[in-house]
Amino acid sequence: MVNLIQYLFAGLTMGVIYALTGVGFNLIYNATGVINFAQGEFVMVGAMLLYTFQEVLHIPSPIALVLVVIGGIIVGLVFEHTVVKPLMPMGVITVIIGTIGASVVLRGGAMLIWGKDALAVSPLLSERPIFLFGAALNTQVLVVMAITALAVLFLWYFFSHTIVGRAIQACAMNPLAALLAGIPMEEMMALSFLLSGSLSALAGGLIAPITLAEYDMGTMLALKGFCAAIIGGLGNNPGAFVGGLLLGVMEGLSAGYLSSGYKDALAFLVLILILLWRPEGLISRGRGERV
Amino acid sequence: MQKVKIKVAKLLIFSLGLFLLTYPFTSSQAEEAYRIGAIFAVTGPAAWLGDPEKKAVELMVQRINRQGGLLGKRVKVVIYDTYGDPQAAVLKARELITRDRVMAILGPSRTPTSAAVMKALQLDREENRFQVPLVSCAAGRILTKPVKPWVFTTPQTNALAAERIVSYLSEKGIRRVGIIYVSNEFGEDGYESLKGSAAKHRITIVGVETYGGKDRDMTAQLTKLATKGPQAIINWSVGPTSVIVTRNFKELGLDKKGILLVMSHGQGNIKYVQLCGKAAEGVILPAGKILVAEDLPNADPQKRVLLSFKEAYESAYHEPVSHFAAHAYDALMLVVNAIKRGKVRPGDGKGLKEALEQYCRGFVGADGVFNYTPQDHNGLSVQDLVMLKVKKGRFILIH
């Protein structure tokens, strides 16, 4: 029994990380229809920035996190202005390929600035785990989970109850109609990159104490985060949250009961099955807006 | 007609003059110097290997030339970057032989790159068209087992490290171990070696778990292993995954349940301890003697060599000396030793290979005391590894 709970905790630990990255994918997809392959690198930059502020400059953690978010906003906006905006007229596919190029640039840049070694970041609360039902849980996981839940709530409110949020969604659903309705498309796109950049950087800062900060950590995160977003239905934020947790728990359980060697294979097998049978995602109510 | 002749003559005289002007510099230096090539992963994902290796070679070549060179001639070393990429390594190795006309190649840093160079240049055959020995800084079993005529290696192998760990555990009365390793070539080689040693010392392997090189949570695997009741858990990996295993092990409180955490020689690097923080306390691991050079007994034959290299390296580069620097140091010094004692002429790769096999017995290097023979191109033994324990953020010698 204790082991089952421990496997679940192991799954949740990775699950929240996937969930946060998945939500980052959704934000940009919802506004532009683009899958941003540099999403993992946004997270990496956040982790690296937290390392710099907290471990090198010795700024207290809460302030360091705020600075990380500001850094993420800058990265998101610069990314939007230099990669997305110039390529957008050439179509979504071109932008997607552009994001792949940008991810390589970000990774290489981070390697030059922070080096190739993994960097350790101390956790917000305490290094000692708490014990629930006899199983150990890293306190940082609780922090990540709480902040992810808050972020998902905020985003849900923002997109469904504020005029700006709805305007962003309108841009992706029907750009022409949005333009005719007087929605400033370019600003909305910038805003969505700002949101995604800041959230991803925050995610990076939060998970760095668990996973270490490393210049090439983004690739794995993007892959699994993308899986989370797909499982939950691309564009559906609460879906990505649940999808991420589901993916993590699945990995944890298969490492525990099946074989640790098949853990990743199982995750991707589920992804393929979902894409085959429920491409709109497990949690989606089958919205029909996008074809 | 006359004018043309004069023009041709002028041109001829001019080019002859030019030739004479450059001749003494280019050719005599090329003939007289011992030209040695090196290929390391100086940049790219394996730069943490290649960077110290390059530094060690540059440092030692400088020192040799300052002290009058080798058999009265200068040593000229040409170093290229492989980016850790097998294709680039092969390309650079060819360039070293055909353009730079080197008589030996030091490196590459990693097993895949070394194996690629070995295959491409046919160094695994006695007869090949290059006749240049490769002294690799990689430890993979494929490079030395069975012995490859033109390939030598300097690092302690997985098999030696595994034997060192298992014999130590056996002495401490531990009979049941669990193994967790990264599912790549390095981890699998380590696991196979552990299996062999465990059978020899009659130690039972109660469970085996694996993880991917990019995984960042191993609590599930460790929990599962712990249920099998091991007295020690041995982890075999390099890089950040070993840090995660160490942290997860402590988080789960497995040390409080009396289980010992053992790492491979891949963690013989103070950066590992720094990244783990307090979680590394009490971890034991095998390592080359360079990490604890000061603590070695004075009778240890390596002590003098290690201290001198360590001091030179650390004062030149202001960073702690590592195993990787030691691997490259040995590669160079073994070649230098073979040339000196075998009186090998510059450019004679075949002579050098034979000298390496004949004159490097009992050679005291940084990785250990080498005994190269025609049958053994690694030449190290279990005695060249020591067991260390992490205590208060540093390595201490326990055996």
mmCIF file of N, CA and C in Angstrom, chain B residues 232-321:
data_model
loop_
_atom_site.group_PDB
_atom_site.id
_atom_site.type_symbol
_atom_site.label_atom_id
_atom_site.label_comp_id
_atom_site.label_asym_id
_atom_site.label_seq_id
_atom_site.Cartn_x
_atom_site.Cartn_y
_atom_site.Cartn_z
ATOM 1 N N ALA B 232 22.583 -3.046 0.071
ATOM 2 C CA ALA B 232 23.189 -1.914 -0.627
ATOM 3 C C ALA B 232 22.533 -1.768 -1.990
ATOM 4 N N ILE B 233 22.424 -0.509 -2.447
ATOM 5 C CA ILE B 233 21.932 -0.248 -3.799
ATOM 6 C C ILE B 233 23.074 0.372 -4.586
ATOM 7 N N ILE B 234 23.370 -0.223 -5.742
ATOM 8 C CA ILE B 234 24.459 0.283 -6.577
ATOM 9 C C ILE B 234 23.862 0.989 -7.788
ATOM 10 N N ASN B 235 24.263 2.240 -8.000
ATOM 11 C CA ASN B 235 23.769 2.994 -9.150
ATOM 12 C C ASN B 235 24.872 3.139 -10.187
ATOM 13 N N TRP B 236 24.529 2.922 -11.462
ATOM 14 C CA TRP B 236 25.529 3.042 -12.526
ATOM 15 C C TRP B 236 25.065 4.041 -13.584
ATOM 16 N N SER B 237 25.612 5.256 -13.534
ATOM 17 C CA SER B 237 25.252 6.262 -14.545
ATOM 18 C C SER B 237 26.263 7.387 -14.480
ATOM 19 N N VAL B 238 26.162 8.316 -15.419
ATOM 20 C CA VAL B 238 26.939 9.549 -15.319
ATOM 21 C C VAL B 238 25.977 10.722 -15.457
ATOM 22 N N GLY B 239 26.410 11.901 -15.017
ATOM 23 C CA GLY B 239 25.631 13.104 -15.227
ATOM 24 C C GLY B 239 24.526 13.298 -14.207
ATOM 25 N N PRO B 240 23.556 14.166 -14.524
ATOM 26 C CA PRO B 240 22.528 14.589 -13.575
ATOM 27 C C PRO B 240 21.681 13.445 -13.014
ATOM 28 N N THR B 241 21.486 12.356 -13.780
ATOM 29 C CA THR B 241 20.632 11.293 -13.259
ATOM 30 C C THR B 241 21.182 10.737 -11.945
ATOM 31 N N SER B 242 22.505 10.700 -11.809
ATOM 32 C CA SER B 242 23.083 10.180 -10.576
ATOM 33 C C SER B 242 22.755 11.095 -9.401
ATOM 34 N N VAL B 243 22.659 12.397 -9.681
ATOM 35 C CA VAL B 243 22.286 13.353 -8.630
ATOM 36 C C VAL B 243 20.843 13.103 -8.191
ATOM 37 N N ILE B 244 19.966 12.880 -9.179
ATOM 38 C CA ILE B 244 18.556 12.640 -8.862
ATOM 39 C C ILE B 244 18.411 11.355 -8.046
ATOM 40 N N VAL B 245 19.138 10.306 -8.445
ATOM 41 C CA VAL B 245 19.069 9.044 -7.697
ATOM 42 C C VAL B 245 19.485 9.282 -6.244
ATOM 43 N N THR B 246 20.566 10.002 -6.055
ATOM 44 C CA THR B 246 21.063 10.265 -4.698
ATOM 45 C C THR B 246 20.031 11.025 -3.875
ATOM 46 N N ARG B 247 19.464 12.075 -4.486
ATOM 47 C CA ARG B 247 18.469 12.874 -3.762
ATOM 48 C C ARG B 247 17.225 12.046 -3.429
ATOM 49 N N ASN B 248 16.727 11.307 -4.410
ATOM 50 C CA ASN B 248 15.529 10.491 -4.202
ATOM 51 C C ASN B 248 15.777 9.447 -3.118
ATOM 52 N N PHE B 249 16.963 8.858 -3.125
ATOM 53 C CA PHE B 249 17.343 7.857 -2.131
ATOM 54 C C PHE B 249 17.212 8.449 -0.731
ATOM 55 N N LYS B 250 17.713 9.668 -0.563
ATOM 56 C CA LYS B 250 17.637 10.333 0.744
ATOM 57 C C LYS B 250 16.202 10.728 1.074
ATOM 58 N N GLU B 251 15.461 11.215 0.072
ATOM 59 C CA GLU B 251 14.075 11.634 0.302
ATOM 60 C C GLU B 251 13.240 10.462 0.815
ATOM 61 N N LEU B 252 13.496 9.294 0.239
ATOM 62 C CA LEU B 252 12.742 8.115 0.643
ATOM 63 C C LEU B 252 13.217 7.588 1.995
ATOM 64 N N GLY B 253 14.309 8.148 2.515
ATOM 65 C CA GLY B 253 14.825 7.713 3.807
ATOM 66 C C GLY B 253 15.396 6.315 3.785
ATOM 67 N N LEU B 254 15.897 5.882 2.623
ATOM 68 C CA LEU B 254 16.413 4.515 2.529
ATOM 69 C C LEU B 254 17.688 4.340 3.350
ATOM 70 N N ASP B 255 18.450 5.457 3.522
ATOM 71 C CA ASP B 255 19.668 5.336 4.331
ATOM 72 C C ASP B 255 19.309 5.040 5.783
ATOM 73 N N LYS B 256 18.157 5.554 6.219
ATOM 74 C CA LYS B 256 17.744 5.300 7.605
ATOM 75 C C LYS B 256 17.280 3.862 7.777
ATOM 76 N N LYS B 257 16.926 3.223 6.655
ATOM 77 C CA LYS B 257 16.548 1.810 6.745
ATOM 78 C C LYS B 257 17.779 0.916 6.659
ATOM 79 N N GLY B 258 18.954 1.518 6.744
ATOM 80 C CA GLY B 258 20.186 0.740 6.789
ATOM 81 C C GLY B 258 20.712 0.313 5.432
ATOM 82 N N ILE B 259 20.191 0.925 4.350
ATOM 83 C CA ILE B 259 20.699 0.562 3.021
ATOM 84 C C ILE B 259 21.841 1.514 2.644
ATOM 85 N N LEU B 260 22.873 0.928 2.056
ATOM 86 C CA LEU B 260 24.042 1.703 1.656
ATOM 87 C C LEU B 260 23.869 2.115 0.195
ATOM 88 N N LEU B 261 24.179 3.361 -0.130
ATOM 89 C CA LEU B 261 24.105 3.775 -1.533
ATOM 90 C C LEU B 261 25.522 3.801 -2.115
ATOM 91 N N VAL B 262 25.697 3.055 -3.204
ATOM 92 C CA VAL B 262 27.000 2.978 -3.849
ATOM 93 C C VAL B 262 26.880 3.555 -5.251
ATOM 94 N N MET B 263 27.820 4.422 -5.620
ATOM 95 C CA MET B 263 27.812 5.003 -6.961
ATOM 96 C C MET B 263 28.940 4.379 -7.782
ATOM 97 N N SER B 264 28.859 4.573 -9.095
ATOM 98 C CA SER B 264 29.927 4.076 -9.958
ATOM 99 C C SER B 264 31.086 5.072 -9.941
ATOM 100 N N HIS B 265 32.181 4.752 -10.617
ATOM 101 C CA HIS B 265 33.301 5.690 -10.694
ATOM 102 C C HIS B 265 32.949 6.922 -11.532
ATOM 103 N N GLY B 266 31.767 6.882 -12.194
ATOM 104 C CA GLY B 266 31.309 8.043 -12.949
ATOM 105 C C GLY B 266 31.028 9.256 -12.069
ATOM 106 N N GLN B 267 30.844 9.032 -10.777
ATOM 107 C CA GLN B 267 30.546 10.156 -9.881
ATOM 108 C C GLN B 267 31.801 10.669 -9.176
ATOM 109 N N GLY B 268 32.950 10.171 -9.576
ATOM 110 C CA GLY B 268 34.197 10.620 -8.957
ATOM 111 C C GLY B 268 34.559 12.018 -9.400
ATOM 112 N N ASN B 269 33.751 12.966 -8.978
ATOM 113 C CA ASN B 269 33.865 14.334 -9.459
ATOM 114 C C ASN B 269 33.210 15.195 -8.393
ATOM 115 N N ILE B 270 33.909 16.178 -7.897
ATOM 116 C CA ILE B 270 33.388 16.937 -6.755
ATOM 117 C C ILE B 270 32.105 17.678 -7.133
ATOM 118 N N LYS B 271 31.888 17.905 -8.432
ATOM 119 C CA LYS B 271 30.657 18.564 -8.878
ATOM 120 C C LYS B 271 29.436 17.735 -8.499
ATOM 121 N N TYR B 272 29.590 16.418 -8.554
ATOM 122 C CA TYR B 272 28.496 15.536 -8.159
ATOM 123 C C TYR B 272 28.087 15.818 -6.719
ATOM 124 N N VAL B 273 29.074 15.923 -5.845
ATOM 125 C CA VAL B 273 28.796 16.167 -4.427
ATOM 126 C C VAL B 273 28.141 17.533 -4.242
ATOM 127 N N GLN B 274 28.639 18.527 -4.970
ATOM 128 C CA GLN B 274 28.075 19.873 -4.836
ATOM 129 C C GLN B 274 26.621 19.913 -5.297
ATOM 130 N N LEU B 275 26.314 19.206 -6.399
ATOM 131 C CA LEU B 275 24.943 19.212 -6.912
ATOM 132 C C LEU B 275 24.002 18.479 -5.962
ATOM 133 N N CYS B 276 24.479 17.440 -5.304
ATOM 134 C CA CYS B 276 23.615 16.667 -4.405
ATOM 135 C C CYS B 276 23.368 17.398 -3.101
ATOM 136 N N GLY B 277 24.293 18.262 -2.714
ATOM 137 C CA GLY B 277 24.159 18.907 -1.413
ATOM 138 C C GLY B 277 24.284 17.880 -0.308
ATOM 139 N N LYS B 278 23.423 18.029 0.723
ATOM 140 C CA LYS B 278 23.525 17.140 1.885
ATOM 141 C C LYS B 278 23.207 15.687 1.521
ATOM 142 N N ALA B 279 22.461 15.496 0.446
ATOM 143 C CA ALA B 279 22.021 14.139 0.107
ATOM 144 C C ALA B 279 23.186 13.202 -0.184
ATOM 145 N N ALA B 280 24.346 13.753 -0.546
ATOM 146 C CA ALA B 280 25.471 12.897 -0.917
ATOM 147 C C ALA B 280 26.193 12.312 0.292
ATOM 148 N N GLU B 281 25.920 12.852 1.487
ATOM 149 C CA GLU B 281 26.628 12.376 2.678
ATOM 150 C C GLU B 281 26.494 10.869 2.832
ATOM 151 N N GLY B 282 27.626 10.191 3.006
ATOM 152 C CA GLY B 282 27.592 8.752 3.270
ATOM 153 C C GLY B 282 27.627 7.888 2.021
ATOM 154 N N VAL B 283 27.513 8.492 0.846
ATOM 155 C CA VAL B 283 27.585 7.706 -0.388
ATOM 156 C C VAL B 283 29.014 7.195 -0.567
ATOM 157 N N ILE B 284 29.166 5.933 -0.987
ATOM 158 C CA ILE B 284 30.515 5.452 -1.264
ATOM 159 C C ILE B 284 30.667 5.141 -2.750
ATOM 160 N N LEU B 285 31.895 5.235 -3.227
ATOM 161 C CA LEU B 285 32.139 5.017 -4.653
ATOM 162 C C LEU B 285 33.602 4.679 -4.894
ATOM 163 N N PRO B 286 33.869 3.948 -5.990
ATOM 164 C CA PRO B 286 35.252 3.701 -6.352
ATOM 165 C C PRO B 286 35.756 4.860 -7.205
ATOM 166 N N ALA B 287 37.033 5.148 -7.163
ATOM 167 C CA ALA B 287 37.569 6.242 -7.968
ATOM 168 C C ALA B 287 39.055 6.055 -8.158
ATOM 169 N N GLY B 288 39.574 6.744 -9.154
ATOM 170 C CA GLY B 288 41.018 6.776 -9.337
ATOM 171 C C GLY B 288 41.652 7.570 -8.213
ATOM 172 N N LYS B 289 42.955 7.394 -8.024
ATOM 173 C CA LYS B 289 43.583 7.992 -6.850
ATOM 174 C C LYS B 289 43.752 9.496 -6.953
ATOM 175 N N ILE B 290 43.536 10.072 -8.123
ATOM 176 C CA ILE B 290 43.811 11.502 -8.292
ATOM 177 C C ILE B 290 42.945 12.374 -7.386
ATOM 178 N N LEU B 291 41.751 11.873 -7.036
ATOM 179 C CA LEU B 291 40.847 12.684 -6.212
ATOM 180 C C LEU B 291 41.349 12.834 -4.791
ATOM 181 N N VAL B 292 42.147 11.876 -4.336
ATOM 182 C CA VAL B 292 42.587 11.920 -2.942
ATOM 183 C C VAL B 292 44.117 11.865 -2.888
ATOM 184 N N ALA B 293 44.760 12.515 -3.865
ATOM 185 C CA ALA B 293 46.220 12.429 -3.973
ATOM 186 C C ALA B 293 46.913 12.749 -2.643
ATOM 187 N N GLU B 294 46.443 13.794 -1.956
ATOM 188 C CA GLU B 294 47.106 14.213 -0.715
ATOM 189 C C GLU B 294 46.974 13.164 0.379
ATOM 190 N N ASP B 295 45.855 12.445 0.380
ATOM 191 C CA ASP B 295 45.590 11.510 1.474
ATOM 192 C C ASP B 295 46.253 10.151 1.284
ATOM 193 N N LEU B 296 46.854 9.921 0.116
ATOM 194 C CA LEU B 296 47.455 8.614 -0.134
ATOM 195 C C LEU B 296 48.647 8.400 0.793
ATOM 196 N N PRO B 297 48.895 7.133 1.180
ATOM 197 C CA PRO B 297 50.093 6.880 1.977
ATOM 198 C C PRO B 297 51.338 7.203 1.149
ATOM 199 N N ASN B 298 52.396 7.629 1.830
ATOM 200 C CA ASN B 298 53.605 8.038 1.114
ATOM 201 C C ASN B 298 54.201 6.907 0.294
ATOM 202 N N ALA B 299 53.905 5.678 0.703
ATOM 203 C CA ALA B 299 54.491 4.535 -0.004
ATOM 204 C C ALA B 299 53.820 4.318 -1.358
ATOM 205 N N ASP B 300 52.687 4.951 -1.583
ATOM 206 C CA ASP B 300 51.973 4.734 -2.850
ATOM 207 C C ASP B 300 52.813 5.249 -4.015
ATOM 208 N N PRO B 301 53.082 4.371 -5.002
ATOM 209 C CA PRO B 301 53.968 4.772 -6.092
ATOM 210 C C PRO B 301 53.430 5.959 -6.887
ATOM 211 N N GLN B 302 52.107 6.123 -6.896
ATOM 212 C CA GLN B 302 51.531 7.189 -7.717
ATOM 213 C C GLN B 302 51.565 8.554 -7.053
ATOM 214 N N LYS B 303 51.748 8.591 -5.755
ATOM 215 C CA LYS B 303 51.550 9.832 -5.011
ATOM 216 C C LYS B 303 52.336 11.014 -5.604
ATOM 217 N N ARG B 304 53.622 10.783 -5.897
ATOM 218 C CA ARG B 304 54.468 11.872 -6.369
ATOM 219 C C ARG B 304 53.969 12.391 -7.730
ATOM 220 N N VAL B 305 53.685 11.440 -8.638
ATOM 221 C CA VAL B 305 53.202 11.796 -9.973
ATOM 222 C C VAL B 305 51.907 12.602 -9.877
ATOM 223 N N LEU B 306 50.993 12.107 -9.036
ATOM 224 C CA LEU B 306 49.686 12.741 -8.920
ATOM 225 C C LEU B 306 49.794 14.155 -8.365
ATOM 226 N N LEU B 307 50.580 14.310 -7.306
ATOM 227 C CA LEU B 307 50.689 15.630 -6.686
ATOM 228 C C LEU B 307 51.298 16.632 -7.652
ATOM 229 N N SER B 308 52.300 16.186 -8.388
ATOM 230 C CA SER B 308 52.965 17.104 -9.306
ATOM 231 C C SER B 308 52.026 17.529 -10.431
ATOM 232 N N PHE B 309 51.269 16.569 -10.989
ATOM 233 C CA PHE B 309 50.328 16.908 -12.066
ATOM 234 C C PHE B 309 49.198 17.791 -11.538
ATOM 235 N N LYS B 310 48.669 17.402 -10.388
ATOM 236 C CA LYS B 310 47.551 18.133 -9.789
ATOM 237 C C LYS B 310 47.939 19.590 -9.561
ATOM 238 N N GLU B 311 49.138 19.784 -8.988
ATOM 239 C CA GLU B 311 49.562 21.148 -8.676
ATOM 240 C C GLU B 311 49.731 21.963 -9.954
ATOM 241 N N ALA B 312 50.368 21.342 -10.968
ATOM 242 C CA ALA B 312 50.595 22.048 -12.224
ATOM 243 C C ALA B 312 49.262 22.415 -12.872
ATOM 244 N N TYR B 313 48.331 21.454 -12.888
ATOM 245 C CA TYR B 313 47.039 21.684 -13.543
ATOM 246 C C TYR B 313 46.252 22.763 -12.826
ATOM 247 N N GLU B 314 46.194 22.651 -11.499
ATOM 248 C CA GLU B 314 45.341 23.577 -10.754
ATOM 249 C C GLU B 314 45.916 24.987 -10.724
ATOM 250 N N SER B 315 47.243 25.104 -10.773
ATOM 251 C CA SER B 315 47.782 26.466 -10.777
ATOM 252 C C SER B 315 47.675 27.068 -12.176
ATOM 253 N N ALA B 316 47.645 26.221 -13.217
ATOM 254 C CA ALA B 316 47.539 26.763 -14.570
ATOM 255 C C ALA B 316 46.100 27.146 -14.916
ATOM 256 N N TYR B 317 45.124 26.382 -14.432
ATOM 257 C CA TYR B 317 43.751 26.594 -14.910
ATOM 258 C C TYR B 317 42.774 27.035 -13.818
ATOM 259 N N HIS B 318 43.217 27.056 -12.567
ATOM 260 C CA HIS B 318 42.350 27.479 -11.461
ATOM 261 C C HIS B 318 41.039 26.711 -11.418
ATOM 262 N N GLU B 319 41.094 25.406 -11.641
ATOM 263 C CA GLU B 319 39.923 24.563 -11.459
ATOM 264 C C GLU B 319 40.424 23.213 -10.951
ATOM 265 N N PRO B 320 39.601 22.497 -10.179
ATOM 266 C CA PRO B 320 40.097 21.243 -9.618
ATOM 267 C C PRO B 320 40.402 20.225 -10.723
ATOM 268 N N VAL B 321 41.467 19.480 -10.525
ATOM 269 C CA VAL B 321 41.848 18.465 -11.488
ATOM 270 C C VAL B 321 40.818 17.335 -11.433
#
